[in-house]
Coordinates of C-alpha atoms and ligand atoms in Angstrom, one line a residue:
M222 CA 156.0 -65.5 -127.1
C223 CA 152.5 -66.6 -127.8
G224 CA 150.4 -64.6 -130.1
I225 CA 146.7 -63.4 -129.3
V226 CA 144.0 -61.6 -131.4
G227 CA 140.6 -60.6 -131.2
I228 CA 137.5 -59.5 -133.7
V229 CA 134.4 -57.7 -132.9
Q230 CA 132.6 -57.4 -136.1
Q231 CA 129.3 -55.5 -137.1
R232 CA 128.0 -58.3 -139.1
E233 CA 127.9 -62.5 -138.7
T234 CA 130.7 -64.2 -141.1
K235 CA 132.6 -66.9 -141.4
I236 CA 135.1 -65.7 -138.3
G237 CA 137.2 -68.3 -137.9
K238 CA 138.6 -68.1 -141.2
T239 CA 139.9 -64.6 -140.2
I240 CA 141.0 -65.2 -137.0
I241 CA 143.3 -68.4 -138.8
E242 CA 144.7 -65.4 -141.3
A243 CA 145.7 -63.1 -138.4
L244 CA 147.3 -65.8 -135.8
T245 CA 149.4 -66.5 -139.3
K246 CA 150.8 -63.6 -139.0
L247 CA 151.3 -64.0 -135.4
E248 CA 153.3 -67.1 -135.8
Y249 CA 156.6 -66.2 -135.1
R250 CA 155.7 -65.7 -131.8
G251 CA 154.9 -69.6 -131.0
Y252 CA 153.7 -72.1 -132.9
D253 CA 153.1 -75.1 -130.8
S254 CA 149.1 -75.1 -131.1
V255 CA 146.0 -73.3 -131.9
G256 CA 143.1 -72.8 -130.3
I257 CA 139.6 -70.3 -131.4
A258 CA 136.6 -69.2 -128.8
S259 CA 133.8 -67.9 -131.1
I260 CA 130.6 -66.6 -129.9
S261 CA 127.2 -68.7 -131.5
D262 CA 123.8 -67.9 -131.1
G263 CA 125.2 -66.4 -127.5
K264 CA 127.4 -70.0 -126.5
V265 CA 131.0 -69.9 -126.2
M266 CA 132.5 -72.5 -129.1
I267 CA 135.6 -73.8 -128.4
T268 CA 138.0 -75.1 -131.2
K269 CA 141.6 -76.4 -130.7
D270 CA 144.4 -78.7 -130.8
E271 CA 148.0 -79.3 -130.8
G272 CA 150.2 -77.7 -133.6
K273 CA 151.4 -75.2 -136.1
I274 CA 148.4 -73.1 -137.5
S275 CA 148.2 -74.9 -141.0
E276 CA 148.5 -78.3 -139.4
V277 CA 145.4 -77.5 -137.4
A278 CA 143.2 -75.3 -140.0
E279 CA 143.6 -78.8 -141.9
K280 CA 141.6 -80.8 -139.1
I281 CA 139.4 -78.4 -137.7
D282 CA 136.4 -77.1 -140.0
I283 CA 137.1 -73.5 -140.4
D284 CA 134.2 -72.7 -141.8
S285 CA 132.0 -73.9 -139.1
I286 CA 133.5 -71.0 -136.6
Q287 CA 130.9 -68.3 -137.4
G288 CA 129.9 -65.5 -135.1
K289 CA 130.8 -61.9 -134.8
I290 CA 133.1 -62.2 -132.0
A291 CA 135.8 -64.4 -131.9
I292 CA 139.3 -64.8 -130.1
G293 CA 142.4 -66.8 -130.9
H294 CA 145.6 -68.4 -129.8
T295 CA 148.9 -69.1 -131.1
R296 CA 150.9 -71.2 -128.3
W297 CA 154.5 -71.0 -126.9
A298 CA 154.3 -73.8 -124.3
T299 CA 156.0 -72.9 -121.0
H300 CA 153.5 -74.4 -118.4
G301 CA 152.9 -77.7 -119.8
P302 CA 153.8 -79.7 -123.2
P303 CA 152.0 -78.5 -126.5
T304 CA 148.9 -81.0 -126.4
K305 CA 145.3 -80.3 -126.6
E306 CA 144.3 -80.2 -123.1
N307 CA 147.4 -77.1 -123.1
A308 CA 145.9 -75.2 -125.8
H309 CA 144.5 -72.0 -124.9
P310 CA 141.4 -70.8 -125.0
H311 CA 141.0 -72.2 -121.7
T312 CA 137.4 -72.2 -119.9
D313 CA 135.1 -71.9 -116.6
C314 CA 133.8 -75.2 -115.4
N315 CA 130.7 -74.6 -117.4
G316 CA 132.3 -73.4 -120.7
E317 CA 130.8 -70.1 -120.5
I318 CA 134.2 -67.7 -119.7
S319 CA 136.9 -68.5 -122.6
V320 CA 140.1 -66.8 -121.6
I321 CA 143.6 -66.5 -124.0
H322 CA 146.6 -65.3 -122.7
N323 CA 150.3 -63.8 -123.3
G324 CA 152.7 -64.4 -120.5
I325 CA 153.6 -65.8 -117.3
I326 CA 151.4 -65.9 -114.2
E327 CA 154.0 -66.4 -111.5
N328 CA 151.8 -66.9 -108.6
F329 CA 149.3 -69.1 -110.6
Q330 CA 150.4 -72.6 -108.0
E331 CA 148.9 -70.7 -104.9
L332 CA 145.8 -69.5 -107.2
K333 CA 145.3 -72.8 -108.6
E334 CA 145.0 -74.5 -104.8
E335 CA 142.8 -71.8 -103.5
L336 CA 140.2 -72.7 -106.4
L337 CA 140.6 -76.3 -106.0
K338 CA 139.6 -75.8 -102.2
Q339 CA 136.3 -74.4 -103.3
G340 CA 135.7 -76.9 -106.2
H341 CA 136.8 -76.1 -109.1
V342 CA 137.7 -78.6 -111.7
L343 CA 140.9 -77.7 -113.8
Q344 CA 141.7 -79.7 -117.1
S345 CA 145.1 -78.2 -118.1
E346 CA 148.9 -78.1 -116.7
T347 CA 148.7 -74.2 -117.7
D348 CA 149.0 -71.4 -115.6
T349 CA 146.4 -69.5 -117.5
E350 CA 143.4 -71.7 -116.7
V351 CA 143.1 -70.0 -113.2
I352 CA 142.1 -66.8 -114.9
P353 CA 138.4 -68.1 -115.9
H354 CA 137.9 -69.7 -112.7
M355 CA 139.0 -67.0 -110.8
I356 CA 136.5 -65.0 -113.1
E357 CA 133.7 -67.6 -112.6
Q358 CA 134.4 -68.0 -108.7
L359 CA 133.9 -63.8 -108.4
V360 CA 130.6 -63.9 -111.2
K361 CA 128.5 -67.0 -109.2
K362 CA 129.7 -66.7 -105.1
E363 CA 130.3 -62.9 -105.4
N364 CA 127.8 -61.8 -107.6
Q365 CA 130.2 -59.6 -109.5
S366 CA 129.7 -58.3 -113.0
L367 CA 131.9 -59.9 -115.5
Q368 CA 133.7 -56.5 -115.8
E369 CA 134.3 -56.2 -111.7
A370 CA 135.1 -60.2 -112.3
I371 CA 137.8 -59.8 -114.6
I372 CA 139.4 -56.6 -113.1
T373 CA 139.2 -58.3 -109.1
T374 CA 140.9 -61.2 -111.3
V375 CA 144.0 -59.3 -113.2
R376 CA 144.6 -57.5 -109.6
R377 CA 145.4 -60.6 -107.9
L378 CA 147.8 -62.1 -110.9
E379 CA 151.1 -61.8 -110.7
G380 CA 153.9 -62.0 -113.5
T381 CA 152.6 -60.5 -117.4
F382 CA 149.5 -61.1 -119.4
A383 CA 147.9 -59.8 -121.9
I384 CA 144.4 -61.5 -121.9
C385 CA 141.6 -61.7 -124.2
V386 CA 137.9 -62.7 -122.5
V387 CA 135.0 -63.9 -123.8
S388 CA 131.9 -65.2 -122.5
S389 CA 128.4 -66.0 -123.1
L390 CA 127.5 -64.2 -120.0
E391 CA 128.1 -60.7 -122.6
P392 CA 127.9 -62.3 -125.9
D393 CA 128.8 -59.0 -127.6
R394 CA 132.1 -57.9 -126.5
I395 CA 135.7 -59.1 -125.8
Y396 CA 137.1 -57.6 -122.4
C397 CA 141.2 -57.4 -122.6
A398 CA 143.8 -56.4 -120.3
K399 CA 147.8 -55.9 -120.2
R400 CA 150.8 -55.9 -117.7
D401 CA 154.0 -56.2 -119.5
S402 CA 153.3 -58.2 -122.6
P403 CA 151.8 -56.3 -125.6
L404 CA 148.6 -55.6 -127.0
V405 CA 147.3 -53.3 -129.3
I406 CA 143.8 -52.5 -130.5
G407 CA 143.0 -52.2 -134.3
I408 CA 139.8 -50.1 -135.9
N409 CA 138.2 -50.0 -139.0
S410 CA 134.7 -49.0 -139.9
D411 CA 132.8 -52.7 -139.8
R412 CA 135.6 -54.5 -137.5
M413 CA 137.8 -54.1 -134.4
F414 CA 140.6 -56.0 -133.3
C415 CA 142.6 -56.7 -130.7
A416 CA 146.3 -58.3 -131.5
S417 CA 149.5 -59.1 -130.1
D418 CA 150.9 -57.1 -132.6
I419 CA 149.9 -54.8 -135.7
P420 CA 150.7 -57.4 -138.3
A421 CA 147.6 -59.6 -137.0
F422 CA 145.2 -57.0 -138.5
L423 CA 147.4 -55.3 -141.0
E424 CA 145.2 -56.2 -144.1
H425 CA 141.9 -54.8 -142.6
T426 CA 143.3 -51.8 -141.2
R427 CA 146.3 -49.1 -140.4
K428 CA 144.7 -47.3 -137.6
V429 CA 146.2 -48.3 -133.9
V430 CA 145.7 -47.9 -130.6
L431 CA 149.0 -49.2 -128.4
L432 CA 147.8 -50.5 -124.5
H433 CA 149.4 -49.4 -121.7
D434 CA 150.6 -51.5 -118.8
D435 CA 147.4 -52.0 -116.2
E436 CA 144.8 -51.1 -118.5
F437 CA 141.8 -52.6 -119.0
V438 CA 140.0 -52.5 -122.6
T439 CA 135.8 -53.1 -123.5
I440 CA 135.8 -53.8 -127.2
S441 CA 132.6 -53.9 -128.7
S442 CA 131.1 -53.1 -132.0
N443 CA 130.6 -49.5 -130.8
G444 CA 134.3 -48.9 -130.2
Y445 CA 136.7 -49.6 -127.4
E446 CA 136.9 -47.6 -123.7
I447 CA 139.9 -48.3 -121.9
I448 CA 140.1 -48.3 -118.2
D449 CA 143.6 -47.9 -115.6
F450 CA 142.3 -51.4 -114.1
N451 CA 143.9 -50.0 -110.3
S452 CA 142.3 -46.7 -110.3
M453 CA 139.5 -47.2 -112.4
K454 CA 140.0 -43.7 -114.4
K455 CA 139.0 -43.3 -118.0
I456 CA 142.1 -43.3 -120.6
V457 CA 140.9 -41.5 -123.7
R458 CA 143.5 -42.5 -126.4
K459 CA 143.0 -41.8 -130.2
P460 CA 144.4 -43.9 -132.6
Y461 CA 147.5 -43.6 -135.5
T462 CA 147.8 -44.2 -138.1
V463 CA 151.6 -46.6 -138.5
S464 CA 152.9 -46.7 -141.9
W465 CA 153.3 -50.1 -142.5
K466 CA 151.1 -50.9 -145.7
P467 CA 150.1 -54.4 -145.7
E468 CA 152.3 -56.1 -147.9
M469 CA 155.0 -55.8 -145.6
A470 CA 153.4 -58.8 -143.7
Q471 CA 153.0 -60.8 -146.5
K472 CA 155.8 -62.9 -148.2
G473 CA 155.6 -61.3 -151.7
G474 CA 156.4 -63.9 -154.0
F475 CA 159.6 -65.4 -151.5
P476 CA 159.1 -68.9 -150.3
H477 CA 160.1 -67.9 -146.7
F478 CA 159.8 -64.4 -145.0
M479 CA 163.4 -64.9 -143.6
L480 CA 164.4 -64.7 -147.5
K481 CA 161.9 -62.1 -147.9
E482 CA 163.5 -59.9 -145.1
I483 CA 167.1 -60.6 -146.5
H484 CA 166.4 -59.1 -149.5
E485 CA 164.3 -56.4 -148.3
Q486 CA 168.0 -54.8 -146.5
P487 CA 169.3 -52.2 -149.3
N488 CA 165.7 -51.2 -148.7
S489 CA 165.4 -50.9 -144.8
L490 CA 169.3 -49.9 -144.7
A491 CA 168.3 -46.9 -147.1
D492 CA 164.8 -46.2 -144.9
Y493 CA 166.7 -46.1 -141.7
I494 CA 169.4 -43.8 -143.2
R495 CA 167.0 -41.7 -145.1
I496 CA 164.6 -40.9 -142.0
D497 CA 166.2 -38.3 -139.5
Q498 CA 165.8 -38.8 -136.4
P499 CA 166.3 -35.4 -133.9
S500 CA 166.6 -38.7 -131.1
L501 CA 170.2 -39.8 -132.1
I502 CA 171.9 -36.1 -131.2
K503 CA 169.9 -36.6 -127.9
I504 CA 171.3 -39.7 -127.4
A505 CA 175.0 -38.9 -128.5
E506 CA 174.8 -36.1 -126.6
K507 CA 173.4 -38.5 -123.4
I508 CA 176.2 -41.2 -124.1
H509 CA 178.9 -37.9 -124.2
N510 CA 178.1 -36.6 -120.6
A511 CA 177.5 -39.9 -119.0
E512 CA 180.3 -41.6 -116.9
K513 CA 179.4 -45.2 -117.3
V514 CA 178.0 -46.8 -120.9
F515 CA 176.1 -50.3 -121.0
L516 CA 174.5 -51.5 -123.8
L517 CA 172.0 -54.3 -123.1
A518 CA 170.2 -57.0 -125.2
A519 CA 169.6 -60.7 -126.0
G520 CA 170.4 -62.8 -129.1
T521 CA 170.8 -61.4 -132.4
A522 CA 170.2 -58.1 -130.8
H523 CA 173.3 -58.4 -128.4
Y524 CA 175.3 -59.2 -131.2
S525 CA 175.1 -55.6 -132.7
T526 CA 175.4 -53.9 -129.2
L527 CA 179.0 -55.2 -129.8
T528 CA 179.4 -52.8 -132.9
G529 CA 178.3 -50.0 -130.4
E530 CA 180.3 -50.5 -127.5
N531 CA 183.5 -50.9 -130.1
L532 CA 182.7 -48.0 -131.9
I533 CA 181.8 -45.6 -128.9
R534 CA 185.3 -46.4 -127.7
K535 CA 186.8 -45.8 -131.1
Y536 CA 185.6 -42.8 -132.0
S537 CA 184.9 -41.2 -128.5
K538 CA 187.5 -42.5 -126.4
K539 CA 184.8 -43.0 -123.9
P540 CA 184.7 -46.8 -122.0
A541 CA 181.1 -48.3 -122.8
T542 CA 180.3 -52.1 -122.3
S543 CA 177.6 -54.6 -123.7
I544 CA 176.0 -56.9 -121.6
I545 CA 173.7 -59.9 -122.1
S546 CA 169.9 -58.5 -120.8
S547 CA 169.6 -61.7 -118.6
E548 CA 173.3 -61.3 -117.3
Y549 CA 172.4 -57.7 -116.1
E550 CA 173.3 -58.6 -112.4
A551 CA 176.9 -58.4 -112.9
I552 CA 176.8 -54.5 -113.9
S553 CA 173.6 -53.5 -111.8
G554 CA 175.8 -52.6 -109.0
L555 CA 177.4 -50.0 -111.0
V556 CA 174.1 -48.3 -112.3
D557 CA 173.7 -45.2 -110.9
E558 CA 171.9 -41.4 -112.3
N559 CA 175.5 -40.8 -114.1
T560 CA 174.8 -44.2 -116.2
V561 CA 173.6 -44.6 -119.6
I562 CA 171.8 -47.5 -120.6
L563 CA 171.2 -48.5 -124.1
P564 CA 169.2 -51.1 -124.5
V565 CA 168.5 -52.9 -128.4
S566 CA 166.0 -54.9 -129.3
Q567 CA 163.7 -55.3 -132.2
S568 CA 160.5 -56.3 -130.8
G569 CA 161.0 -53.8 -127.8
E570 CA 159.4 -56.8 -125.9
T571 CA 162.0 -59.3 -125.0
M572 CA 161.6 -59.6 -121.1
D573 CA 165.4 -60.3 -119.8
T574 CA 165.7 -56.6 -121.4
I575 CA 162.7 -55.0 -119.8
M576 CA 163.7 -56.3 -116.6
A577 CA 167.1 -54.9 -116.6
I578 CA 165.8 -51.3 -118.0
K579 CA 163.9 -50.9 -114.8
H580 CA 165.8 -51.9 -112.8
A581 CA 168.0 -49.7 -114.0
R582 CA 165.4 -47.1 -114.4
E583 CA 165.1 -47.3 -110.4
L584 CA 168.6 -46.3 -110.1
D585 CA 167.8 -43.3 -111.8
A586 CA 169.9 -44.1 -115.0
T587 CA 169.1 -42.5 -118.3
V588 CA 167.6 -45.2 -120.6
L589 CA 168.5 -44.4 -124.5
S590 CA 166.8 -47.6 -126.8
V591 CA 167.0 -48.7 -130.4
V592 CA 164.2 -50.4 -131.4
N593 CA 161.9 -51.4 -134.0
V594 CA 158.3 -51.6 -132.8
I595 CA 156.9 -48.3 -132.9
G596 CA 155.7 -48.0 -129.2
S597 CA 156.5 -51.2 -127.6
T598 CA 157.1 -51.3 -123.8
I599 CA 160.9 -50.8 -124.1
T600 CA 159.8 -47.2 -126.0
R601 CA 158.1 -46.8 -123.3
Y602 CA 160.7 -46.7 -120.4
S603 CA 163.1 -44.4 -122.6
D604 CA 164.1 -41.0 -122.0
E605 CA 165.2 -41.5 -126.1
V606 CA 164.5 -43.8 -128.6
L607 CA 166.3 -44.0 -131.7
Y608 CA 163.5 -46.4 -134.3
L609 CA 164.8 -48.7 -136.8
Y610 CA 162.5 -48.3 -139.4
A611 CA 162.9 -51.9 -141.2
G612 CA 159.2 -52.5 -141.2
P613 CA 157.7 -55.8 -139.9
E614 CA 160.2 -58.6 -139.3
I615 CA 158.3 -61.9 -139.5
G616 CA 160.9 -64.6 -139.6
V617 CA 162.0 -66.1 -136.4
A618 CA 165.5 -65.6 -137.5
A619 CA 166.4 -61.8 -136.9
T620 CA 167.6 -60.5 -140.2
K621 CA 166.9 -57.2 -141.5
T622 CA 166.7 -55.9 -138.1
Y623 CA 170.0 -57.1 -137.5
T624 CA 171.6 -55.4 -139.8
A625 CA 169.8 -52.0 -139.0
Q626 CA 170.8 -52.5 -135.5
T627 CA 174.6 -52.7 -136.3
L628 CA 174.0 -49.3 -138.9
S629 CA 172.0 -47.4 -136.0
M630 CA 175.2 -48.7 -133.2
W631 CA 177.7 -46.7 -136.0
D632 CA 175.5 -44.2 -136.3
I633 CA 175.4 -43.5 -132.7
G634 CA 179.1 -44.3 -132.4
L635 CA 180.2 -41.6 -134.9
E636 CA 178.2 -38.6 -133.2
V637 CA 179.4 -39.9 -130.2
G638 CA 182.6 -39.3 -131.8
K639 CA 182.2 -36.0 -133.4
I640 CA 180.1 -34.8 -129.7
S641 CA 183.6 -35.7 -127.7
G642 CA 185.7 -33.9 -130.4
E643 CA 187.7 -37.4 -130.8
L644 CA 186.7 -37.5 -134.4
D645 CA 188.1 -35.0 -136.7
K646 CA 185.7 -33.4 -139.5
S647 CA 187.1 -34.8 -142.3
E648 CA 187.5 -38.3 -140.7
Y649 CA 183.5 -37.7 -139.7
D650 CA 182.2 -36.6 -143.1
S651 CA 184.3 -39.9 -145.2
A652 CA 182.9 -42.2 -142.7
R653 CA 179.5 -40.7 -143.2
E654 CA 180.0 -41.1 -147.4
L655 CA 180.4 -45.0 -146.7
Y656 CA 177.5 -45.0 -144.6
R657 CA 174.9 -43.4 -147.2
N658 CA 176.7 -46.0 -149.7
I659 CA 175.7 -49.3 -147.8
P660 CA 172.3 -49.8 -149.0
T661 CA 174.7 -50.0 -152.3
V662 CA 177.2 -52.3 -150.9
I663 CA 174.4 -54.7 -149.4
R664 CA 172.2 -55.5 -152.8
Q665 CA 175.2 -56.3 -154.7
T666 CA 175.9 -58.8 -152.0
I667 CA 173.1 -60.1 -151.8
V668 CA 173.5 -60.5 -155.8
R669 CA 177.0 -61.7 -155.7
N670 CA 176.2 -64.3 -152.9
E671 CA 172.9 -65.8 -153.4
S672 CA 174.0 -68.7 -155.7
R673 CA 176.8 -69.5 -153.7
A674 CA 175.1 -70.4 -150.8
N675 CA 172.7 -72.3 -152.2
H676 CA 175.4 -74.2 -153.7
I677 CA 177.6 -74.4 -150.9
S678 CA 174.7 -75.3 -148.8
S679 CA 174.6 -79.2 -150.2
W680 CA 177.4 -79.8 -148.5
F681 CA 177.0 -77.8 -145.2
A682 CA 173.4 -79.7 -144.9
K683 CA 175.1 -82.9 -144.2
K684 CA 177.7 -81.7 -141.5
S685 CA 176.4 -82.0 -138.1
S686 CA 178.9 -79.5 -136.2
S687 CA 181.2 -76.0 -137.4
F688 CA 183.0 -73.5 -136.4
F689 CA 182.6 -69.6 -137.3
L690 CA 185.7 -67.6 -136.8
G691 CA 186.0 -63.9 -136.9
R692 CA 188.8 -61.3 -135.8
G693 CA 188.6 -57.9 -134.0
L694 CA 184.8 -56.2 -135.1
N695 CA 183.9 -59.2 -137.2
L696 CA 184.0 -61.8 -134.2
Q697 CA 180.6 -60.1 -133.7
T698 CA 179.8 -61.2 -137.5
A699 CA 181.1 -65.2 -136.8
K700 CA 178.9 -64.8 -133.5
E701 CA 175.8 -64.3 -135.3
G702 CA 176.7 -66.4 -138.6
A703 CA 176.7 -69.6 -136.2
L704 CA 173.8 -68.2 -134.3
K705 CA 171.6 -68.2 -137.0
M706 CA 172.8 -72.2 -138.8
K707 CA 172.0 -73.0 -134.9
E708 CA 168.6 -71.7 -135.3
I709 CA 167.8 -72.4 -138.7
A710 CA 169.5 -74.9 -140.1
Y711 CA 170.0 -77.0 -136.3
I712 CA 173.4 -77.3 -136.9
H713 CA 175.8 -77.4 -133.8
S714 CA 177.7 -74.5 -134.6
E715 CA 180.3 -72.5 -132.4
A716 CA 182.2 -68.9 -132.9
Y717 CA 185.0 -68.0 -131.6
P718 CA 187.9 -65.5 -132.0
A719 CA 189.8 -66.8 -134.8
G720 CA 192.8 -66.4 -133.0
E721 CA 191.6 -68.2 -129.4
S722 CA 190.9 -71.5 -131.5
K723 CA 193.3 -72.9 -131.0
H724 CA 193.4 -72.9 -127.2
G725 CA 190.7 -76.0 -127.3
P726 CA 188.7 -75.8 -129.7
I727 CA 190.8 -76.8 -132.6
A728 CA 191.0 -80.1 -131.0
L729 CA 187.4 -81.0 -132.3
V730 CA 188.5 -80.9 -135.9
E731 CA 188.9 -83.5 -138.2
E732 CA 188.5 -84.4 -142.2
D733 CA 186.3 -82.0 -143.8
Y734 CA 185.0 -80.1 -140.6
P735 CA 183.6 -77.0 -142.2
V736 CA 184.9 -74.0 -140.7
V737 CA 183.7 -70.2 -141.6
F738 CA 186.6 -67.7 -141.5
V739 CA 185.2 -63.8 -141.6
A740 CA 188.4 -62.2 -143.1
P741 CA 187.8 -58.5 -144.1
K742 CA 190.7 -57.1 -146.1
D743 CA 191.5 -54.8 -142.9
H744 CA 194.1 -55.2 -140.0
T745 CA 193.0 -58.4 -139.3
N746 CA 193.7 -59.9 -142.7
K747 CA 197.3 -61.1 -142.4
R748 CA 196.7 -63.3 -138.7
M749 CA 193.6 -64.5 -140.6
I750 CA 195.9 -66.4 -142.5
G751 CA 197.5 -67.7 -140.0
S752 CA 194.5 -69.0 -138.6
I753 CA 193.3 -70.7 -141.5
M754 CA 196.5 -72.3 -142.1
E755 CA 196.0 -73.8 -138.7
M756 CA 192.7 -75.1 -139.6
K757 CA 193.7 -76.6 -142.3
A758 CA 196.4 -78.1 -141.2
R759 CA 194.3 -79.9 -139.1
G760 CA 192.3 -81.2 -142.2
A761 CA 189.4 -78.2 -142.0
T762 CA 187.4 -77.1 -145.4
A763 CA 187.7 -73.6 -145.2
I764 CA 184.8 -71.2 -146.1
V765 CA 186.1 -67.8 -146.8
V766 CA 183.9 -64.5 -146.4
I767 CA 186.4 -62.1 -148.0
E768 CA 186.4 -58.9 -149.8
E769 CA 186.6 -59.2 -153.3
G770 CA 189.8 -59.5 -155.2
D771 CA 191.5 -60.8 -151.6
K772 CA 193.4 -63.4 -153.3
D773 CA 195.6 -64.3 -150.6
I774 CA 192.7 -66.3 -148.5
E775 CA 190.6 -66.7 -151.4
E776 CA 193.1 -69.4 -152.4
L777 CA 192.8 -71.2 -149.0
G778 CA 189.4 -71.4 -148.8
K779 CA 187.5 -74.3 -150.8
W780 CA 184.6 -72.1 -151.5
K781 CA 184.6 -68.0 -150.8
F782 CA 181.9 -65.7 -150.3
E783 CA 182.6 -62.0 -151.9
I784 CA 181.8 -58.8 -150.3
P785 CA 182.6 -55.8 -153.3
K786 CA 184.7 -52.5 -152.1
G787 CA 183.3 -49.9 -150.9
Y788 CA 182.4 -50.5 -147.4
S789 CA 184.9 -49.4 -144.8
E790 CA 186.6 -51.6 -141.6
T791 CA 184.1 -50.4 -139.2
L792 CA 181.3 -50.9 -141.2
S793 CA 182.3 -54.7 -142.3
T794 CA 179.8 -56.2 -140.1
I795 CA 176.9 -55.4 -142.2
P796 CA 177.6 -56.5 -145.4
F797 CA 180.0 -59.6 -144.2
A798 CA 177.2 -60.9 -142.0
I799 CA 175.0 -60.8 -145.3
P800 CA 176.4 -64.5 -146.6
L801 CA 176.2 -66.0 -143.3
Q802 CA 172.2 -65.4 -143.6
Q803 CA 171.9 -67.1 -146.8
L804 CA 174.1 -70.1 -145.8
S805 CA 172.2 -70.6 -142.8
Y806 CA 168.8 -69.9 -145.0
Y807 CA 169.4 -72.6 -147.8
T808 CA 171.4 -74.7 -145.7
A809 CA 168.1 -75.1 -143.7
M810 CA 166.1 -75.2 -146.9
R811 CA 168.3 -78.5 -147.8
R812 CA 167.5 -80.0 -144.3
G813 CA 163.4 -79.5 -145.1
C814 CA 163.6 -77.6 -141.5
A815 CA 160.8 -75.1 -140.7
I816 CA 162.7 -71.9 -141.3
D817 CA 160.1 -69.0 -140.4
T818 CA 159.4 -71.0 -137.5
P819 CA 161.8 -72.9 -136.5
K820 CA 161.5 -75.7 -133.1
N821 CA 161.8 -74.4 -129.5
L822 CA 161.9 -71.0 -130.5
S823 CA 159.7 -67.9 -130.9
K824 CA 160.7 -64.2 -131.8
T825 CA 159.3 -62.8 -128.8
L826 CA 160.6 -63.8 -125.9
T827 CA 158.5 -62.3 -122.8
V828 CA 159.7 -65.0 -120.0
L829 CA 162.7 -64.3 -118.3
Ligands
LIG259 O1 163.6 -58.9 -129.8 P1 164.6 -58.8 -129.9 O2 165.5 -58.1 -130.7 O3 165.1 -58.1 -127.8 O4 164.8 -59.8 -129.5 C1 166.4 -60.7 -129.1 C2 166.4 -61.8 -129.5 O5 165.5 -62.7 -128.8 C3 166.4 -62.1 -130.9 O6 167.8 -61.2 -131.2 C4 166.6 -63.8 -131.5 O7 168.1 -64.0 -131.0 C5 166.4 -64.3 -132.7 N1 166.0 -65.1 -133.1 C6 167.9 -64.0 -133.8 O8 167.5 -64.7 -134.8

């Protein structure tokens, strides 16, 4: 949801190239337009245009963007279409103050009217443009210093923001401020960075400072200074070193981040299993002691919480309910001090989830989160955090973080079962053994199904609509498979409980209509045969995802994906999701889709 970056260097270089490289690492956040403000000869120079970073980079002369200081923006449009005029940076009337912004200014209409009355001329339809004009007004008409003016301005903003400001009035620094949108600082010996996310500067430095809400930062070649912009108190915060490696934010020989991230899953899951997190037991204890447990998440993360809900219920007999974050209102009246809220999020920045957490905290609920990005906003609102340790995920489609989320749900479910005494020791021990085997099963699953996915995709790519059907726990897998097909390959895909499909959706089925059946060899297997027969009788073409050797279902499918043995029934949601990731990837390839940056999407949705 918009990526921002700023660089302050000791020496003047072709800084445009460094900004474009950094923005490319943030492209997952938005790709509607791109813009850079650099300071050259004490003047602010703006270069911007609509389109993706690679398209804009072709149109502009990047090498001509020189200087010691620059800020850059990649946009996910909210206010106003993705045009050059609406591209950031935005400036004041004289082009002296330049601002990039990630977030939404909710009171921008009121601020804009005020500015228009004062004689300011605004060029865009964006909410952001009010910011440079407000700063200009305070500097020019009220004689405030640039720093004072920015602070006065951000105090008046309602909504969410991470902003960076450069100005010819003070051409040696970048000023930043944030509330509810992410901003981190990166430090190396001759350059300082600020960015929406760490991958932007990971190839330059692993030394990072996380900024908190309502903080204002001055970044110059001498370092950084943080103050609380409400109390004006100085904040001392030392950098820490992230364990991520630069190659984690590169494609490493794969054509797309999505494919790379699919292939990283044996390692990311092994990392999750290997890293002992003391928070796991604390989380399990708190869930055990709570009266009510609500799992909160959006999109793919929500599907992972369906495993959490099921396993907490199954292993500990404790009622747990999974809620889509934006539908939190449905349960908000039930939340109190005896409630555990369990948010699950890759980014830790999803605004629907954050807003629900904030409300639950006001009611004294305990917040126990499962997050991938260390230090992200959700972690700061949490009493305990379980990290996914999946590394940076750059492709907009969640893949490796989905399987890590699902594994973490399983991990939590198992521990709650143990603490509650509902799960006996031998059951627990054998479940843990299968759990440790998961990376191996996933490695074999990827290899076994790669060329099949590629082959089936040549037929699937010609379709305009499809069903994904599952039963029990694997309804979740079907939902995730359908979401991947929609968001990456732009094929309408609907997931349904297999048994429910006869109650309506089956009316859509016609000759050669694609239906994907997620059919592990568990207690749902026999019933799945009935569902496949029903669909085939209406002309559907069945693609079956089965356990190896499941001849009964195999012979009903035109095509099959096979999962090796070695997983347990409750863990099946992880390997069974893999071929569906592969199918959507190869189908999207054949349809010529922008796989890592699908249209209309952003990886991190920091708006409500
Ligand atoms: O960062 P989060 O896990 O909170 O994001 C939640 C969803 O926006 C995300 O899973 C989205 O559905 C992905 N594009 C799915 O691939």
